[in-house]
Coordinates of C-alpha atoms and ligand atoms in Angstrom, one line a residue:
X80 CA -9.9 13.7 14.2
X81 CA -6.4 14.1 15.6
X82 CA -4.5 10.8 15.0
X83 CA -1.4 12.1 16.8
X84 CA 0.8 12.3 13.7
X85 CA 2.0 15.9 14.3
X86 CA 5.8 15.8 14.1
X87 CA 5.9 12.0 13.6
X88 CA 7.8 10.4 10.8
X89 CA 6.0 8.2 8.3
X90 CA 7.4 6.1 5.4
X91 CA 5.2 5.0 2.5
X92 CA 6.4 2.7 -0.3
X93 CA 4.7 3.3 -3.7
X94 CA 3.8 6.9 -2.7
X95 CA 3.6 8.5 -6.1
X96 CA 0.1 7.3 -7.2
X97 CA -3.2 6.0 -6.0
X98 CA -3.6 4.8 -2.5
X99 CA 0.0 5.5 -1.5
X100 CA -0.2 9.1 -2.7
X101 CA -3.6 9.5 -0.9
X102 CA -1.8 8.2 2.3
X103 CA 1.1 10.6 1.8
X104 CA -1.4 13.5 1.5
X105 CA -3.4 12.4 4.5
X106 CA -0.3 12.2 6.7
X107 CA 1.1 15.5 5.6
X108 CA -2.2 17.1 6.4
X109 CA -2.0 15.5 9.8
X110 CA 1.4 17.2 10.4
X111 CA 3.7 14.2 9.8
X112 CA 7.0 14.3 8.1
X113 CA 6.6 11.9 5.2
X114 CA 9.2 9.9 3.2
X115 CA 8.0 8.0 0.1
X116 CA 9.5 6.0 -2.7
X117 CA 8.6 4.7 -6.1
X118 CA 10.5 3.5 -9.2
X119 CA 9.7 6.2 -11.7
X120 CA 11.8 9.3 -10.7
X121 CA 10.1 11.7 -13.0
X122 CA 6.7 11.0 -11.6
X123 CA 8.1 11.1 -8.0
X124 CA 9.5 14.5 -8.7
X125 CA 6.3 15.8 -10.2
X126 CA 4.3 14.6 -7.2
X127 CA 6.7 16.1 -4.8
X128 CA 6.5 19.5 -6.6
X129 CA 2.7 19.4 -6.3
X130 CA 2.7 18.4 -2.6
X131 CA 5.2 21.2 -1.9
X132 CA 2.7 23.8 -3.0
X133 CA 0.6 22.9 0.1
X134 CA 3.2 21.6 2.6
X135 CA 6.6 22.6 3.8
X136 CA 9.2 20.9 1.6
X137 CA 11.2 20.1 4.7
X138 CA 8.5 17.6 5.7
X139 CA 8.9 15.7 2.4
X140 CA 11.6 13.2 1.4
X141 CA 11.5 11.2 -1.8
X142 CA 13.7 8.5 -3.2
X143 CA 13.5 6.6 -6.5
X144 CA 13.9 2.9 -5.9
X145 CA 12.3 -0.5 -6.3
X146 CA 11.3 -2.2 -3.0
X147 CA 12.7 -5.3 -4.6
X148 CA 16.3 -3.9 -4.3
X149 CA 17.4 -4.5 -0.7
X150 CA 20.4 -2.2 -0.9
X151 CA 18.3 0.7 -2.3
X152 CA 15.7 0.2 0.5
X153 CA 18.5 0.1 3.1
X154 CA 19.9 3.4 1.7
X155 CA 16.3 4.9 1.9
X156 CA 16.2 3.9 5.6
X157 CA 19.6 5.5 6.1
X158 CA 18.3 8.7 4.4
X159 CA 15.3 8.8 6.7
X160 CA 17.6 8.3 9.7
X161 CA 20.0 11.0 8.6
X162 CA 17.2 13.5 7.9
X163 CA 14.8 12.9 10.8
X164 CA 16.4 10.3 13.1
X165 CA 13.3 8.2 13.6
X166 CA 10.5 6.3 11.9
X167 CA 7.0 6.0 13.6
X168 CA 5.1 4.4 10.8
X169 CA 6.0 2.2 7.8
X170 CA 3.3 1.7 5.2
X171 CA 4.1 -1.1 2.8
X172 CA 2.0 -0.2 -0.2
X173 CA 4.1 -0.6 -3.3
X174 CA 3.0 -3.1 -5.9
X175 CA 0.3 -4.2 -8.2
X176 CA -2.0 -7.2 -8.8
X177 CA -1.6 -9.8 -11.6
X178 CA -4.5 -11.0 -13.6
X179 CA -4.0 -14.6 -14.7
X180 CA -5.6 -18.0 -14.4
X181 CA -3.7 -21.2 -13.5
X182 CA -3.6 -22.1 -17.2
X183 CA -1.9 -18.9 -18.3
X184 CA 0.5 -18.4 -15.3
X185 CA 4.1 -19.6 -16.1
X186 CA 6.6 -20.7 -13.5
X187 CA 8.4 -17.4 -14.0
X188 CA 5.1 -15.5 -13.4
X189 CA 4.6 -17.4 -10.1
X190 CA 8.1 -16.6 -9.0
X191 CA 7.8 -12.9 -9.9
X192 CA 4.5 -12.6 -8.1
X193 CA 5.7 -14.2 -5.0
X194 CA 8.9 -12.1 -5.0
X195 CA 6.9 -8.9 -5.4
X196 CA 4.3 -9.7 -2.7
X197 CA 6.7 -11.1 -0.1
X198 CA 9.8 -9.0 -0.6
X199 CA 7.9 -5.7 -0.9
X200 CA 7.1 -6.4 2.7
X201 CA 10.4 -8.1 3.8
X202 CA 12.9 -5.6 2.5
X203 CA 11.3 -2.4 3.9
X204 CA 10.5 -4.1 7.3
X205 CA 14.0 -5.3 7.6
X206 CA 15.5 -1.9 6.7
X207 CA 13.2 0.2 8.9
X208 CA 12.9 -2.2 11.9
X209 CA 15.7 -0.6 14.0
X210 CA 14.1 2.8 13.7
X211 CA 10.6 1.4 14.3
X212 CA 11.8 -0.4 17.4
X213 CA 13.4 2.7 18.8
X214 CA 10.2 4.7 18.2
X215 CA 7.8 1.9 19.3
X216 CA 6.2 2.5 15.9
X217 CA 3.9 0.5 13.7
X218 CA 3.7 -1.2 10.3
X219 CA 0.7 -1.2 8.1
X220 CA 0.7 -3.5 5.1
X221 CA -1.6 -2.8 2.1
X222 CA -3.0 -6.1 1.0
X223 CA -6.0 -7.4 -0.8
X224 CA -9.2 -9.1 0.1
X225 CA -8.0 -11.8 -2.4
X226 CA -5.9 -13.1 0.5
X227 CA -9.1 -14.5 2.1
X228 CA -11.4 -14.5 -0.9
X229 CA -9.4 -15.8 -3.9
X230 CA -10.5 -15.4 -7.5
X231 CA -9.6 -17.9 -10.2
X232 CA -8.6 -15.1 -12.6
X233 CA -6.1 -13.8 -10.1
X234 CA -4.8 -17.2 -8.9
X235 CA -1.2 -16.4 -8.2
X236 CA -1.7 -12.9 -6.7
X237 CA -4.4 -14.3 -4.4
X238 CA -2.2 -17.1 -3.2
X239 CA 0.8 -14.8 -2.6
X240 CA -1.4 -12.4 -0.7
X241 CA -2.5 -15.1 1.6
X242 CA 1.2 -15.9 2.3
X243 CA 1.7 -12.2 3.2
X244 CA -1.1 -12.3 5.7
X245 CA 0.4 -15.4 7.3
X246 CA 3.8 -13.8 7.5
X247 CA 2.4 -10.6 9.0
X248 CA 0.7 -12.6 11.8
X249 CA 4.0 -14.1 12.7
X250 CA 5.7 -10.8 12.6
X251 CA 3.0 -9.2 14.9
X252 CA 4.0 -11.7 17.5
X253 CA 7.8 -11.5 17.0
X254 CA 7.8 -7.7 17.0
X255 CA 5.5 -7.2 19.9
X256 CA 5.4 -5.3 22.2
X257 CA 7.7 -2.7 20.5
X258 CA 6.2 -2.6 17.0
X259 CA 2.6 -3.2 16.0
X260 CA 1.9 -4.9 12.7
X261 CA -1.5 -4.6 10.9
X262 CA -2.9 -4.7 7.4
X263 CA -5.7 -3.4 5.3
X264 CA -7.5 -5.8 2.9
X265 CA -8.7 -3.8 0.0
X266 CA -11.5 -4.6 -2.3
X267 CA -11.7 -2.5 -5.4
X268 CA -10.2 1.0 -5.0
X269 CA -10.5 3.5 -7.9
X270 CA -6.8 4.1 -8.4
X271 CA -3.8 3.3 -10.7
X272 CA -4.5 -0.3 -11.7
X273 CA -8.2 0.4 -12.4
X274 CA -7.4 3.6 -14.3
X275 CA -5.2 1.5 -16.5
X276 CA -7.8 -1.2 -17.0
X277 CA -10.4 1.6 -17.8
X278 CA -8.0 3.0 -20.4
X279 CA -7.8 -0.5 -22.0
X280 CA -11.6 -1.2 -21.9
X281 CA -13.0 -3.2 -24.8
X282 CA -15.8 -0.7 -25.5
X283 CA -14.0 2.7 -25.7
X284 CA -17.3 4.5 -26.0
X285 CA -18.2 3.7 -22.4
X286 CA -17.8 6.7 -20.1
X287 CA -15.8 6.5 -16.9
X288 CA -19.0 6.6 -14.8
X289 CA -20.6 3.9 -16.8
X290 CA -17.5 1.6 -16.8
X291 CA -17.0 1.9 -13.0
X292 CA -20.8 1.6 -12.3
X293 CA -20.9 -1.6 -14.4
X294 CA -17.8 -2.9 -12.6
X295 CA -19.3 -2.3 -9.1
X296 CA -22.6 -4.0 -10.2
X297 CA -20.8 -7.0 -11.8
X298 CA -18.7 -7.5 -8.7
X299 CA -21.8 -7.2 -6.4
X300 CA -20.2 -4.6 -4.1
X301 CA -22.9 -3.9 -1.4
X302 CA -22.0 -0.2 -1.2
X303 CA -22.6 0.0 -4.9
X304 CA -19.3 1.7 -6.0
X305 CA -15.5 1.3 -5.9
X306 CA -13.7 2.8 -3.0
X307 CA -11.8 6.1 -3.2
X308 CA -8.0 6.1 -2.4
X309 CA -8.7 8.6 0.4
X310 CA -11.0 6.0 2.0
X311 CA -8.2 3.4 2.0
X312 CA -5.7 6.1 3.3
X313 CA -8.0 6.9 6.2
X314 CA -8.0 3.2 7.3
X315 CA -4.2 2.9 6.9
X316 CA -3.7 6.1 8.9
X317 CA -6.1 4.8 11.7
X318 CA -4.3 1.5 12.0
X319 CA -0.9 3.2 12.1
X320 CA -1.9 5.8 14.7
X321 CA -2.1 6.0 18.5
X322 CA -5.9 5.6 18.0
X323 CA -5.1 1.9 17.3
X324 CA -2.6 1.5 20.1
X325 CA -4.1 -1.8 21.3
X326 CA -4.4 -3.3 17.9
X327 CA -1.8 -5.6 16.4
X328 CA -1.9 -8.7 14.2
X329 CA -5.2 -7.5 12.8
X330 CA -6.6 -6.8 9.3
X331 CA -9.2 -4.2 8.4
X332 CA -11.3 -4.9 5.3
X333 CA -11.9 -1.8 3.2
X334 CA -14.1 -3.3 0.5
X335 CA -17.5 -1.7 0.6
X336 CA -18.9 -4.9 2.1
X337 CA -17.5 -7.2 -0.6
X338 CA -15.9 -9.5 2.0
X339 CA -17.9 -12.6 2.6
X340 CA -15.8 -14.4 5.2
X341 CA -16.8 -14.0 8.8
Ligands
NDP427 P1 -1.0 2.5 -8.3 O1 -0.5 1.8 -9.5 O2 -1.8 3.7 -8.4 O3 0.3 2.8 -7.4 C1 1.3 1.9 -7.1 C2 2.5 2.7 -6.5 O4 3.5 1.7 -6.2 C3 3.1 3.7 -7.5 O5 3.6 4.7 -6.8 C4 4.2 2.8 -8.1 O6 5.2 3.7 -8.7 C5 4.7 2.1 -6.9 N1 5.4 0.8 -7.1 C6 5.0 -0.3 -7.8 N2 6.0 -1.2 -7.8 C7 7.0 -0.7 -7.1 C8 8.2 -1.2 -6.7 N3 8.6 -2.5 -7.1 N4 9.0 -0.5 -5.9 C9 8.6 0.8 -5.5 N5 7.5 1.3 -5.9 C10 6.6 0.6 -6.6 O7 -1.7 1.3 -7.4 P2 -2.8 1.4 -6.3 O8 -2.8 2.6 -5.5 O9 -4.1 0.9 -6.9 O10 -2.3 0.1 -5.4 C11 -1.5 0.3 -4.2 C12 -1.4 -1.0 -3.5 O11 -2.7 -1.6 -3.2 C13 -0.7 -2.1 -4.4 O12 0.1 -2.9 -3.7 C14 -1.9 -2.9 -4.9 O13 -1.6 -4.2 -5.3 C15 -2.8 -2.9 -3.7 N6 -4.2 -3.1 -4.0 C16 -4.9 -2.3 -4.8 C17 -6.3 -2.5 -5.1 C18 -7.1 -1.6 -5.9 O14 -8.3 -1.9 -6.2 N7 -6.6 -0.4 -6.3 C19 -6.9 -3.7 -4.6 C20 -6.1 -4.6 -3.8 C21 -4.8 -4.3 -3.5 P3 6.3 3.2 -9.8 O15 5.5 2.5 -10.8 O16 6.9 4.5 -10.3 O17 7.2 2.3 -9.1

């Protein structure tokens, strides 16, 4: 399907791994110019080298930064403006979940989690908004089903994610009609954070297939498996594209049927 990304400019935060990287690849394959950031410069450079084997290096821009550093994010937006002069899509994907119950979440943990979840949206949106307005572009936030379906063992990340959805709804009104704002609500996607949890599994004799199979069964995922990052990327690309031109303030759940709310 042609999403209309040929020659368009897309920015993805947290593009060096997992869902962000799958989105970078998807958009490059669709002909977009893609800028992406992450903190670890070495991994960013490695990923860029691999991507440049299949795609023109002129269509790739990378910058090492934390989305929690507003000046660095501002400089990233300047670099995109200097290189390509526009931004049609911002995908706010950088981040990770926090596993903790109320009993073992300190005040510092709560603050850190709220800072990560909210400011990983606020800083890039503020920095790229002038370009997005000029292009009549769109924003896609990568969020979790936990926003609507909280889990006690992920109490603070669930709560912060609900706050993000609330903020995005307000933004979809404030930024209309120039800029569309949507989100994907992910269930369990087989990427970075699950790879790390698999590596730290209690029973090291369990194979990858067994561990992921048991996880899907334990969570009761109707489609019987975790999602692939490419499946999350396809949903992100759809919401950001002209195919979704009459959709704003919406969330698309990508959870293999795990969502229980109506
Ligand atoms: P990965 O760990 O594979 O990738 C995360 C990416 O974000 C990396 O490129 C990482 O690079 C970057 N990143 C993390 N923190 C920052 C930061 N402060 N500033 C800039 N870049 C950052 O994770 P996933 O692909 O699994 O997750 C992507 C998003 O989806 C996350 O926001 C996650 O919370 C969310 N999500 C994932 C789910 C899943 O099941 N996988 C479920 C629900 C939500 P570096 O470390 O070098 O900065």
